[in-house]
Amino acid sequence: MNQEKSDICFCTLALGKRYRSHAFLLAQDIEKYSPGVYLILLTDKPEEFKIYLNVLAFKHEQQSIGCYHDKRFVIAKAISLFNTCIFVDADIRILDKLQPDIKWLPGITARSCTSIAKHNQEYINSANDDYKANRVRDLTILSKLAQKLGLDLEDTNIQFVMEMLFVVTRQNGREIEFIKQWETIAIYCELNGFYSAEGYAIGLAAAKAGLPVRWDAMDGIVYFKDWVERQKIKKGQANPDETLIYFQQHEAIEYHKNSISQKLLHKLNKFIGYYYRSLRLRLAALSNFNFYHR
């Protein structure tokens, strides 16, 4: 299916000054290289993006404890407006035009994914002794969750999706069921203290909803992500001089110095927000007590 530009959008989540600053640059990149393609943005301050004609910014306050699972709200909004949405982390940069002949098949297309069974082994092996016990605990949580969902974690068709860049295309309403299943999975993981499980949630929710997940090199999307670029440079696959400006802009945002009062206010808001969202999470879990607590 060869889609027109009007059927495709980029989308991201930008909560807090740091991520809004990254999103400003992302919006400028998209306007420069792919004029006519919208960026769907969920943010705590949508008014700051009014100057960008290619941005549709919607008010959003953090819902999940770790924030990671709030990406599902971005996908839900974007896929309700466009046939295909390209999710990118807010700190990704777009370096060239979006190729007009890209064909996105229904379901999820991921720049990086592997079977959950394979990823689980790598997840354990990559941990040092201090963190290995935590990762074993995480996988125990996932195993119990999969049983509740009627899924087999050893099924090589169930994918772990690296969430920094992936594409969702409508498939007869299965994408809506995918979002619903993601919510169920997110609540279960966060109730059990596994906050950064969105890569697993995407794959499990897709499997439960019958939404296919496939890998694609995505050569038609030329992007910069700091840690990805560092790996390429280390392997001799990239010239550091060509992306120096992007590293500099990224670090200027990441390492911006706040005043003492700003730091204290941030810690206070984080403390209050954590307990508020924890309470709301537990109340939400009461709607399906047997699933979440037995």
PDB file of N, CA and C in Angstrom, residues 84-182:
ATOM      1  N   THR A  84      -1.234   5.921   9.208  1.00  0.00           N
ATOM      2  CA  THR A  84       0.073   5.428   9.652  1.00  0.00           C
ATOM      3  C   THR A  84       0.750   6.472  10.516  1.00  0.00           C
ATOM      4  N   CYS A  85       1.284   6.050  11.650  1.00  0.00           N
ATOM      5  CA  CYS A  85       2.043   6.969  12.496  1.00  0.00           C
ATOM      6  C   CYS A  85       3.433   6.403  12.742  1.00  0.00           C
ATOM      7  N   ILE A  86       4.418   7.286  12.663  1.00  0.00           N
ATOM      8  CA  ILE A  86       5.812   6.926  12.911  1.00  0.00           C
ATOM      9  C   ILE A  86       6.178   7.462  14.286  1.00  0.00           C
ATOM     10  N   PHE A  87       6.289   6.575  15.271  1.00  0.00           N
ATOM     11  CA  PHE A  87       6.667   7.027  16.606  1.00  0.00           C
ATOM     12  C   PHE A  87       8.176   7.162  16.682  1.00  0.00           C
ATOM     13  N   VAL A  88       8.619   8.315  17.196  1.00  0.00           N
ATOM     14  CA  VAL A  88      10.042   8.534  17.453  1.00  0.00           C
ATOM     15  C   VAL A  88      10.186   9.136  18.841  1.00  0.00           C
ATOM     16  N   ASP A  89      11.268   8.786  19.535  1.00  0.00           N
ATOM     17  CA  ASP A  89      11.571   9.463  20.792  1.00  0.00           C
ATOM     18  C   ASP A  89      11.755  10.952  20.515  1.00  0.00           C
ATOM     19  N   ALA A  90      11.422  11.775  21.490  1.00  0.00           N
ATOM     20  CA  ALA A  90      11.487  13.222  21.294  1.00  0.00           C
ATOM     21  C   ALA A  90      12.899  13.708  20.992  1.00  0.00           C
ATOM     22  N   ASP A  91      13.918  12.976  21.459  1.00  0.00           N
ATOM     23  CA  ASP A  91      15.294  13.423  21.239  1.00  0.00           C
ATOM     24  C   ASP A  91      15.924  12.851  19.975  1.00  0.00           C
ATOM     25  N   ILE A  92      15.123  12.218  19.138  1.00  0.00           N
ATOM     26  CA  ILE A  92      15.607  11.788  17.828  1.00  0.00           C
ATOM     27  C   ILE A  92      15.603  12.986  16.891  1.00  0.00           C
ATOM     28  N   ARG A  93      16.551  13.023  15.977  1.00  0.00           N
ATOM     29  CA  ARG A  93      16.603  14.062  14.950  1.00  0.00           C
ATOM     30  C   ARG A  93      16.379  13.422  13.583  1.00  0.00           C
ATOM     31  N   ILE A  94      15.644  14.087  12.728  1.00  0.00           N
ATOM     32  CA  ILE A  94      15.419  13.629  11.363  1.00  0.00           C
ATOM     33  C   ILE A  94      16.383  14.378  10.458  1.00  0.00           C
ATOM     34  N   LEU A  95      17.163  13.634   9.668  1.00  0.00           N
ATOM     35  CA  LEU A  95      18.277  14.216   8.930  1.00  0.00           C
ATOM     36  C   LEU A  95      18.047  14.334   7.422  1.00  0.00           C
ATOM     37  N   ASP A  96      16.933  13.808   6.946  1.00  0.00           N
ATOM     38  CA  ASP A  96      16.687  13.865   5.501  1.00  0.00           C
ATOM     39  C   ASP A  96      15.192  13.710   5.256  1.00  0.00           C
ATOM     40  N   LYS A  97      14.777  13.911   4.024  1.00  0.00           N
ATOM     41  CA  LYS A  97      13.358  13.840   3.691  1.00  0.00           C
ATOM     42  C   LYS A  97      12.830  12.415   3.854  1.00  0.00           C
ATOM     43  N   LEU A  98      11.573  12.322   4.205  1.00  0.00           N
ATOM     44  CA  LEU A  98      10.895  11.031   4.286  1.00  0.00           C
ATOM     45  C   LEU A  98      10.626  10.555   2.867  1.00  0.00           C
ATOM     46  N   GLN A  99      11.132   9.399   2.533  1.00  0.00           N
ATOM     47  CA  GLN A  99      11.004   8.918   1.164  1.00  0.00           C
ATOM     48  C   GLN A  99       9.534   8.733   0.787  1.00  0.00           C
ATOM     49  N   PRO A 100       9.104   9.294  -0.344  1.00  0.00           N
ATOM     50  CA  PRO A 100       7.678   9.269  -0.703  1.00  0.00           C
ATOM     51  C   PRO A 100       7.158   7.895  -1.099  1.00  0.00           C
ATOM     52  N   ASP A 101       8.053   6.967  -1.433  1.00  0.00           N
ATOM     53  CA  ASP A 101       7.595   5.655  -1.907  1.00  0.00           C
ATOM     54  C   ASP A 101       7.664   4.581  -0.823  1.00  0.00           C
ATOM     55  N   ILE A 102       7.809   4.990   0.434  1.00  0.00           N
ATOM     56  CA  ILE A 102       7.815   4.009   1.522  1.00  0.00           C
ATOM     57  C   ILE A 102       6.449   3.343   1.618  1.00  0.00           C
ATOM     58  N   LYS A 103       6.443   2.039   1.760  1.00  0.00           N
ATOM     59  CA  LYS A 103       5.194   1.284   1.895  1.00  0.00           C
ATOM     60  C   LYS A 103       5.145   0.671   3.294  1.00  0.00           C
ATOM     61  N   TRP A 104       4.152   1.049   4.057  1.00  0.00           N
ATOM     62  CA  TRP A 104       3.990   0.509   5.404  1.00  0.00           C
ATOM     63  C   TRP A 104       2.851  -0.495   5.384  1.00  0.00           C
ATOM     64  N   LEU A 105       3.153  -1.729   5.707  1.00  0.00           N
ATOM     65  CA  LEU A 105       2.124  -2.756   5.766  1.00  0.00           C
ATOM     66  C   LEU A 105       1.314  -2.607   7.045  1.00  0.00           C
ATOM     67  N   PRO A 106       0.062  -3.095   7.058  1.00  0.00           N
ATOM     68  CA  PRO A 106      -0.755  -3.021   8.280  1.00  0.00           C
ATOM     69  C   PRO A 106      -0.067  -3.705   9.460  1.00  0.00           C
ATOM     70  N   GLY A 107      -0.198  -3.104  10.625  1.00  0.00           N
ATOM     71  CA  GLY A 107       0.426  -3.647  11.820  1.00  0.00           C
ATOM     72  C   GLY A 107       1.565  -2.769  12.291  1.00  0.00           C
ATOM     73  N   ILE A 108       2.553  -3.396  12.931  1.00  0.00           N
ATOM     74  CA  ILE A 108       3.697  -2.671  13.490  1.00  0.00           C
ATOM     75  C   ILE A 108       4.955  -3.007  12.707  1.00  0.00           C
ATOM     76  N   THR A 109       5.667  -1.973  12.329  1.00  0.00           N
ATOM     77  CA  THR A 109       6.965  -2.131  11.679  1.00  0.00           C
ATOM     78  C   THR A 109       8.012  -1.514  12.600  1.00  0.00           C
ATOM     79  N   ALA A 110       9.047  -2.272  12.921  1.00  0.00           N
ATOM     80  CA  ALA A 110      10.031  -1.814  13.902  1.00  0.00           C
ATOM     81  C   ALA A 110      11.418  -1.740  13.293  1.00  0.00           C
ATOM     82  N   ARG A 111      12.143  -0.691  13.648  1.00  0.00           N
ATOM     83  CA  ARG A 111      13.525  -0.550  13.212  1.00  0.00           C
ATOM     84  C   ARG A 111      14.413  -1.552  13.936  1.00  0.00           C
ATOM     85  N   SER A 112      14.017  -1.903  15.146  1.00  0.00           N
ATOM     86  CA  SER A 112      14.788  -2.875  15.929  1.00  0.00           C
ATOM     87  C   SER A 112      13.821  -3.733  16.737  1.00  0.00           C
ATOM     88  N   CYS A 113      13.858  -5.029  16.500  1.00  0.00           N
ATOM     89  CA  CYS A 113      13.020  -5.955  17.279  1.00  0.00           C
ATOM     90  C   CYS A 113      13.635  -7.344  17.201  1.00  0.00           C
ATOM     91  N   THR A 114      13.257  -8.158  18.157  1.00  0.00           N
ATOM     92  CA  THR A 114      13.693  -9.549  18.186  1.00  0.00           C
ATOM     93  C   THR A 114      12.680 -10.323  19.009  1.00  0.00           C
ATOM     94  N   SER A 115      12.728 -11.630  18.950  1.00  0.00           N
ATOM     95  CA  SER A 115      11.773 -12.403  19.737  1.00  0.00           C
ATOM     96  C   SER A 115      11.994 -12.138  21.221  1.00  0.00           C
ATOM     97  N   ILE A 116      10.912 -12.124  21.967  1.00  0.00           N
ATOM     98  CA  ILE A 116      11.031 -11.913  23.408  1.00  0.00           C
ATOM     99  C   ILE A 116      11.899 -12.998  24.034  1.00  0.00           C
ATOM    100  N   ALA A 117      11.775 -14.224  23.531  1.00  0.00           N
ATOM    101  CA  ALA A 117      12.581 -15.325  24.067  1.00  0.00           C
ATOM    102  C   ALA A 117      14.072 -15.014  23.937  1.00  0.00           C
ATOM    103  N   LYS A 118      14.487 -14.512  22.780  1.00  0.00           N
ATOM    104  CA  LYS A 118      15.897 -14.170  22.564  1.00  0.00           C
ATOM    105  C   LYS A 118      16.295 -12.954  23.389  1.00  0.00           C
ATOM    106  N   HIS A 119      15.418 -11.956  23.414  1.00  0.00           N
ATOM    107  CA  HIS A 119      15.734 -10.737  24.154  1.00  0.00           C
ATOM    108  C   HIS A 119      15.874 -11.016  25.646  1.00  0.00           C
ATOM    109  N   ASN A 120      15.040 -11.915  26.174  1.00  0.00           N
ATOM    110  CA  ASN A 120      15.113 -12.235  27.598  1.00  0.00           C
ATOM    111  C   ASN A 120      16.491 -12.767  27.978  1.00  0.00           C
ATOM    112  N   GLN A 121      17.034 -13.631  27.131  1.00  0.00           N
ATOM    113  CA  GLN A 121      18.357 -14.194  27.423  1.00  0.00           C
ATOM    114  C   GLN A 121      19.418 -13.102  27.380  1.00  0.00           C
ATOM    115  N   GLU A 122      19.304 -12.210  26.389  1.00  0.00           N
ATOM    116  CA  GLU A 122      20.259 -11.105  26.287  1.00  0.00           C
ATOM    117  C   GLU A 122      20.096 -10.143  27.465  1.00  0.00           C
ATOM    118  N   TYR A 123      18.847  -9.968  27.918  1.00  0.00           N
ATOM    119  CA  TYR A 123      18.546  -9.085  29.041  1.00  0.00           C
ATOM    120  C   TYR A 123      19.246  -9.558  30.307  1.00  0.00           C
ATOM    121  N   ILE A 124      19.251 -10.863  30.509  1.00  0.00           N
ATOM    122  CA  ILE A 124      19.929 -11.445  31.678  1.00  0.00           C
ATOM    123  C   ILE A 124      21.447 -11.372  31.513  1.00  0.00           C
ATOM    124  N   ASN A 125      21.932 -11.763  30.335  1.00  0.00           N
ATOM    125  CA  ASN A 125      23.377 -11.846  30.117  1.00  0.00           C
ATOM    126  C   ASN A 125      24.069 -10.488  30.155  1.00  0.00           C
ATOM    127  N   SER A 126      23.333  -9.420  29.804  1.00  0.00           N
ATOM    128  CA  SER A 126      23.955  -8.100  29.740  1.00  0.00           C
ATOM    129  C   SER A 126      24.041  -7.414  31.098  1.00  0.00           C
ATOM    130  N   ALA A 127      23.442  -8.012  32.114  1.00  0.00           N
ATOM    131  CA  ALA A 127      23.441  -7.394  33.449  1.00  0.00           C
ATOM    132  C   ALA A 127      24.665  -7.825  34.253  1.00  0.00           C
ATOM    133  N   ASN A 128      25.223  -6.867  35.014  1.00  0.00           N
ATOM    134  CA  ASN A 128      26.287  -7.251  35.926  1.00  0.00           C
ATOM    135  C   ASN A 128      25.656  -7.865  37.178  1.00  0.00           C
ATOM    136  N   ASP A 129      26.485  -8.337  38.079  1.00  0.00           N
ATOM    137  CA  ASP A 129      25.989  -9.069  39.238  1.00  0.00           C
ATOM    138  C   ASP A 129      25.047  -8.225  40.100  1.00  0.00           C
ATOM    139  N   ASP A 130      25.274  -6.925  40.144  1.00  0.00           N
ATOM    140  CA  ASP A 130      24.453  -6.054  40.981  1.00  0.00           C
ATOM    141  C   ASP A 130      23.016  -5.956  40.472  1.00  0.00           C
ATOM    142  N   TYR A 131      22.835  -6.104  39.158  1.00  0.00           N
ATOM    143  CA  TYR A 131      21.511  -5.917  38.564  1.00  0.00           C
ATOM    144  C   TYR A 131      20.865  -7.219  38.086  1.00  0.00           C
ATOM    145  N   LYS A 132      21.624  -8.304  38.095  1.00  0.00           N
ATOM    146  CA  LYS A 132      21.103  -9.562  37.558  1.00  0.00           C
ATOM    147  C   LYS A 132      19.847 -10.021  38.307  1.00  0.00           C
ATOM    148  N   ALA A 133      19.844  -9.881  39.628  1.00  0.00           N
ATOM    149  CA  ALA A 133      18.680 -10.304  40.420  1.00  0.00           C
ATOM    150  C   ALA A 133      17.439  -9.501  40.034  1.00  0.00           C
ATOM    151  N   ASN A 134      17.625  -8.207  39.779  1.00  0.00           N
ATOM    152  CA  ASN A 134      16.487  -7.372  39.365  1.00  0.00           C
ATOM    153  C   ASN A 134      15.934  -7.820  38.022  1.00  0.00           C
ATOM    154  N   ARG A 135      16.827  -8.195  37.125  1.00  0.00           N
ATOM    155  CA  ARG A 135      16.371  -8.617  35.804  1.00  0.00           C
ATOM    156  C   ARG A 135      15.686  -9.982  35.844  1.00  0.00           C
ATOM    157  N   VAL A 136      16.165 -10.848  36.698  1.00  0.00           N
ATOM    158  CA  VAL A 136      15.471 -12.134  36.896  1.00  0.00           C
ATOM    159  C   VAL A 136      14.066 -11.869  37.428  1.00  0.00           C
ATOM    160  N   ARG A 137      13.946 -10.917  38.353  1.00  0.00           N
ATOM    161  CA  ARG A 137      12.635 -10.539  38.895  1.00  0.00           C
ATOM    162  C   ARG A 137      11.724  -9.998  37.786  1.00  0.00           C
ATOM    163  N   ASP A 138      12.264  -9.146  36.919  1.00  0.00           N
ATOM    164  CA  ASP A 138      11.485  -8.590  35.813  1.00  0.00           C
ATOM    165  C   ASP A 138      10.922  -9.692  34.923  1.00  0.00           C
ATOM    166  N   LEU A 139      11.758 -10.670  34.611  1.00  0.00           N
ATOM    167  CA  LEU A 139      11.329 -11.741  33.718  1.00  0.00           C
ATOM    168  C   LEU A 139      10.327 -12.670  34.395  1.00  0.00           C
ATOM    169  N   THR A 140      10.414 -12.797  35.709  1.00  0.00           N
ATOM    170  CA  THR A 140       9.408 -13.569  36.444  1.00  0.00           C
ATOM    171  C   THR A 140       8.046 -12.884  36.345  1.00  0.00           C
ATOM    172  N   ILE A 141       8.046 -11.570  36.457  1.00  0.00           N
ATOM    173  CA  ILE A 141       6.813 -10.793  36.299  1.00  0.00           C
ATOM    174  C   ILE A 141       6.231 -11.001  34.904  1.00  0.00           C
ATOM    175  N   LEU A 142       7.081 -10.934  33.884  1.00  0.00           N
ATOM    176  CA  LEU A 142       6.621 -11.103  32.502  1.00  0.00           C
ATOM    177  C   LEU A 142       6.069 -12.505  32.269  1.00  0.00           C
ATOM    178  N   SER A 143       6.705 -13.493  32.884  1.00  0.00           N
ATOM    179  CA  SER A 143       6.244 -14.872  32.714  1.00  0.00           C
ATOM    180  C   SER A 143       4.832 -15.045  33.278  1.00  0.00           C
ATOM    181  N   LYS A 144       4.595 -14.494  34.468  1.00  0.00           N
ATOM    182  CA  LYS A 144       3.261 -14.580  35.069  1.00  0.00           C
ATOM    183  C   LYS A 144       2.241 -13.807  34.240  1.00  0.00           C
ATOM    184  N   LEU A 145       2.659 -12.663  33.728  1.00  0.00           N
ATOM    185  CA  LEU A 145       1.773 -11.846  32.897  1.00  0.00           C
ATOM    186  C   LEU A 145       1.392 -12.589  31.625  1.00  0.00           C
ATOM    187  N   ALA A 146       2.368 -13.209  30.977  1.00  0.00           N
ATOM    188  CA  ALA A 146       2.096 -13.942  29.742  1.00  0.00           C
ATOM    189  C   ALA A 146       1.097 -15.065  29.981  1.00  0.00           C
ATOM    190  N   GLN A 147       1.230 -15.748  31.103  1.00  0.00           N
ATOM    191  CA  GLN A 147       0.281 -16.812  31.437  1.00  0.00           C
ATOM    192  C   GLN A 147      -1.126 -16.261  31.566  1.00  0.00           C
ATOM    193  N   LYS A 148      -1.244 -15.120  32.209  1.00  0.00           N
ATOM    194  CA  LYS A 148      -2.562 -14.504  32.373  1.00  0.00           C
ATOM    195  C   LYS A 148      -3.169 -14.101  31.025  1.00  0.00           C
ATOM    196  N   LEU A 149      -2.295 -13.725  30.091  1.00  0.00           N
ATOM    197  CA  LEU A 149      -2.753 -13.311  28.762  1.00  0.00           C
ATOM    198  C   LEU A 149      -2.967 -14.496  27.825  1.00  0.00           C
ATOM    199  N   GLY A 150      -2.560 -15.672  28.269  1.00  0.00           N
ATOM    200  CA  GLY A 150      -2.678 -16.846  27.413  1.00  0.00           C
ATOM    201  C   GLY A 150      -1.627 -16.873  26.317  1.00  0.00           C
ATOM    202  N   LEU A 151      -0.457 -16.285  26.592  1.00  0.00           N
ATOM    203  CA  LEU A 151       0.629 -16.234  25.624  1.00  0.00           C
ATOM    204  C   LEU A 151       1.827 -17.023  26.128  1.00  0.00           C
ATOM    205  N   ASP A 152       2.649 -17.489  25.194  1.00  0.00           N
ATOM    206  CA  ASP A 152       3.837 -18.263  25.520  1.00  0.00           C
ATOM    207  C   ASP A 152       5.073 -17.418  25.222  1.00  0.00           C
ATOM    208  N   LEU A 153       5.824 -17.058  26.242  1.00  0.00           N
ATOM    209  CA  LEU A 153       7.001 -16.222  26.044  1.00  0.00           C
ATOM    210  C   LEU A 153       8.074 -16.902  25.191  1.00  0.00           C
ATOM    211  N   GLU A 154       8.004 -18.207  25.056  1.00  0.00           N
ATOM    212  CA  GLU A 154       8.969 -18.921  24.219  1.00  0.00           C
ATOM    213  C   GLU A 154       8.562 -18.929  22.757  1.00  0.00           C
ATOM    214  N   ASP A 155       7.396 -18.418  22.450  1.00  0.00           N
ATOM    215  CA  ASP A 155       6.929 -18.314  21.071  1.00  0.00           C
ATOM    216  C   ASP A 155       7.790 -17.275  20.347  1.00  0.00           C
ATOM    217  N   THR A 156       8.551 -17.703  19.365  1.00  0.00           N
ATOM    218  CA  THR A 156       9.474 -16.792  18.677  1.00  0.00           C
ATOM    219  C   THR A 156       8.764 -15.762  17.812  1.00  0.00           C
ATOM    220  N   ASN A 157       7.455 -15.885  17.654  1.00  0.00           N
ATOM    221  CA  ASN A 157       6.697 -14.897  16.889  1.00  0.00           C
ATOM    222  C   ASN A 157       6.304 -13.681  17.739  1.00  0.00           C
ATOM    223  N   ILE A 158       6.470 -13.789  19.049  1.00  0.00           N
ATOM    224  CA  ILE A 158       6.150 -12.663  19.934  1.00  0.00           C
ATOM    225  C   ILE A 158       7.406 -11.820  20.085  1.00  0.00           C
ATOM    226  N   GLN A 159       7.299 -10.564  19.710  1.00  0.00           N
ATOM    227  CA  GLN A 159       8.473  -9.716  19.563  1.00  0.00           C
ATOM    228  C   GLN A 159       8.654  -8.711  20.707  1.00  0.00           C
ATOM    229  N   PHE A 160       9.909  -8.479  21.044  1.00  0.00           N
ATOM    230  CA  PHE A 160      10.283  -7.319  21.838  1.00  0.00           C
ATOM    231  C   PHE A 160      10.581  -6.202  20.853  1.00  0.00           C
ATOM    232  N   VAL A 161       9.951  -5.033  21.032  1.00  0.00           N
ATOM    233  CA  VAL A 161      10.100  -3.929  20.088  1.00  0.00           C
ATOM    234  C   VAL A 161      10.871  -2.788  20.747  1.00  0.00           C
ATOM    235  N   MET A 162      11.988  -2.413  20.145  1.00  0.00           N
ATOM    236  CA  MET A 162      12.724  -1.240  20.620  1.00  0.00           C
ATOM    237  C   MET A 162      11.889  -0.010  20.297  1.00  0.00           C
ATOM    238  N   GLU A 163      11.477   0.699  21.335  1.00  0.00           N
ATOM    239  CA  GLU A 163      10.419   1.696  21.202  1.00  0.00           C
ATOM    240  C   GLU A 163      10.871   3.052  20.695  1.00  0.00           C
ATOM    241  N   MET A 164      12.163   3.244  20.459  1.00  0.00           N
ATOM    242  CA  MET A 164      12.618   4.576  20.045  1.00  0.00           C
ATOM    243  C   MET A 164      12.134   4.947  18.647  1.00  0.00           C
ATOM    244  N   LEU A 165      11.885   3.940  17.791  1.00  0.00           N
ATOM    245  CA  LEU A 165      11.431   4.192  16.427  1.00  0.00           C
ATOM    246  C   LEU A 165      10.646   2.987  15.922  1.00  0.00           C
ATOM    247  N   PHE A 166       9.348   3.161  15.780  1.00  0.00           N
ATOM    248  CA  PHE A 166       8.522   2.110  15.203  1.00  0.00           C
ATOM    249  C   PHE A 166       7.295   2.740  14.558  1.00  0.00           C
ATOM    250  N   VAL A 167       6.655   1.981  13.699  1.00  0.00           N
ATOM    251  CA  VAL A 167       5.542   2.497  12.900  1.00  0.00           C
ATOM    252  C   VAL A 167       4.303   1.641  13.160  1.00  0.00           C
ATOM    253  N   VAL A 168       3.167   2.290  13.304  1.00  0.00           N
ATOM    254  CA  VAL A 168       1.894   1.584  13.455  1.00  0.00           C
ATOM    255  C   VAL A 168       0.986   2.000  12.310  1.00  0.00           C
ATOM    256  N   THR A 169       0.438   1.006  11.604  1.00  0.00           N
ATOM    257  CA  THR A 169      -0.515   1.244  10.519  1.00  0.00           C
ATOM    258  C   THR A 169      -1.819   0.523  10.842  1.00  0.00           C
ATOM    259  N   ARG A 170      -2.907   1.185  10.610  1.00  0.00           N
ATOM    260  CA  ARG A 170      -4.216   0.615  10.926  1.00  0.00           C
ATOM    261  C   ARG A 170      -4.415  -0.743  10.271  1.00  0.00           C
ATOM    262  N   GLN A 171      -5.124  -1.625  10.990  1.00  0.00           N
ATOM    263  CA  GLN A 171      -5.463  -2.939  10.443  1.00  0.00           C
ATOM    264  C   GLN A 171      -6.836  -3.370  10.968  1.00  0.00           C
ATOM    265  N   ASN A 172      -7.863  -2.842  10.373  1.00  0.00           N
ATOM    266  CA  ASN A 172      -9.244  -3.260  10.664  1.00  0.00           C
ATOM    267  C   ASN A 172      -9.588  -3.221  12.146  1.00  0.00           C
ATOM    268  N   GLY A 173      -9.105  -2.228  12.859  1.00  0.00           N
ATOM    269  CA  GLY A 173      -9.437  -2.072  14.265  1.00  0.00           C
ATOM    270  C   GLY A 173      -8.556  -2.824  15.225  1.00  0.00           C
ATOM    271  N   ARG A 174      -7.667  -3.664  14.713  1.00  0.00           N
ATOM    272  CA  ARG A 174      -6.770  -4.401  15.613  1.00  0.00           C
ATOM    273  C   ARG A 174      -5.821  -3.449  16.341  1.00  0.00           C
ATOM    274  N   GLU A 175      -5.543  -2.318  15.714  1.00  0.00           N
ATOM    275  CA  GLU A 175      -4.670  -1.322  16.361  1.00  0.00           C
ATOM    276  C   GLU A 175      -5.328  -0.740  17.606  1.00  0.00           C
ATOM    277  N   ILE A 176      -6.662  -0.680  17.606  1.00  0.00           N
ATOM    278  CA  ILE A 176      -7.393  -0.186  18.782  1.00  0.00           C
ATOM    279  C   ILE A 176      -7.314  -1.223  19.906  1.00  0.00           C
ATOM    280  N   GLU A 177      -7.482  -2.481  19.553  1.00  0.00           N
ATOM    281  CA  GLU A 177      -7.360  -3.552  20.539  1.00  0.00           C
ATOM    282  C   GLU A 177      -5.932  -3.616  21.084  1.00  0.00           C
ATOM    283  N   PHE A 178      -4.970  -3.340  20.237  1.00  0.00           N
ATOM    284  CA  PHE A 178      -3.565  -3.287  20.650  1.00  0.00           C
ATOM    285  C   PHE A 178      -3.370  -2.261  21.758  1.00  0.00           C
ATOM    286  N   ILE A 179      -3.945  -1.086  21.623  1.00  0.00           N
ATOM    287  CA  ILE A 179      -3.830  -0.044  22.653  1.00  0.00           C
ATOM    288  C   ILE A 179      -4.494  -0.495  23.950  1.00  0.00           C
ATOM    289  N   LYS A 180      -5.655  -1.151  23.841  1.00  0.00           N
ATOM    290  CA  LYS A 180      -6.358  -1.634  25.033  1.00  0.00           C
ATOM    291  C   LYS A 180      -5.514  -2.672  25.771  1.00  0.00           C
ATOM    292  N   GLN A 181      -4.925  -3.585  25.021  1.00  0.00           N
ATOM    293  CA  GLN A 181      -4.092  -4.615  25.644  1.00  0.00           C
ATOM    294  C   GLN A 181      -2.835  -4.006  26.264  1.00  0.00           C
ATOM    295  N   TRP A 182      -2.291  -2.995  25.623  1.00  0.00           N
ATOM    296  CA  TRP A 182      -1.114  -2.315  26.166  1.00  0.00           C
ATOM    297  C   TRP A 182      -1.446  -1.705  27.526  1.00  0.00           C
TER     298      TRP A 182
END
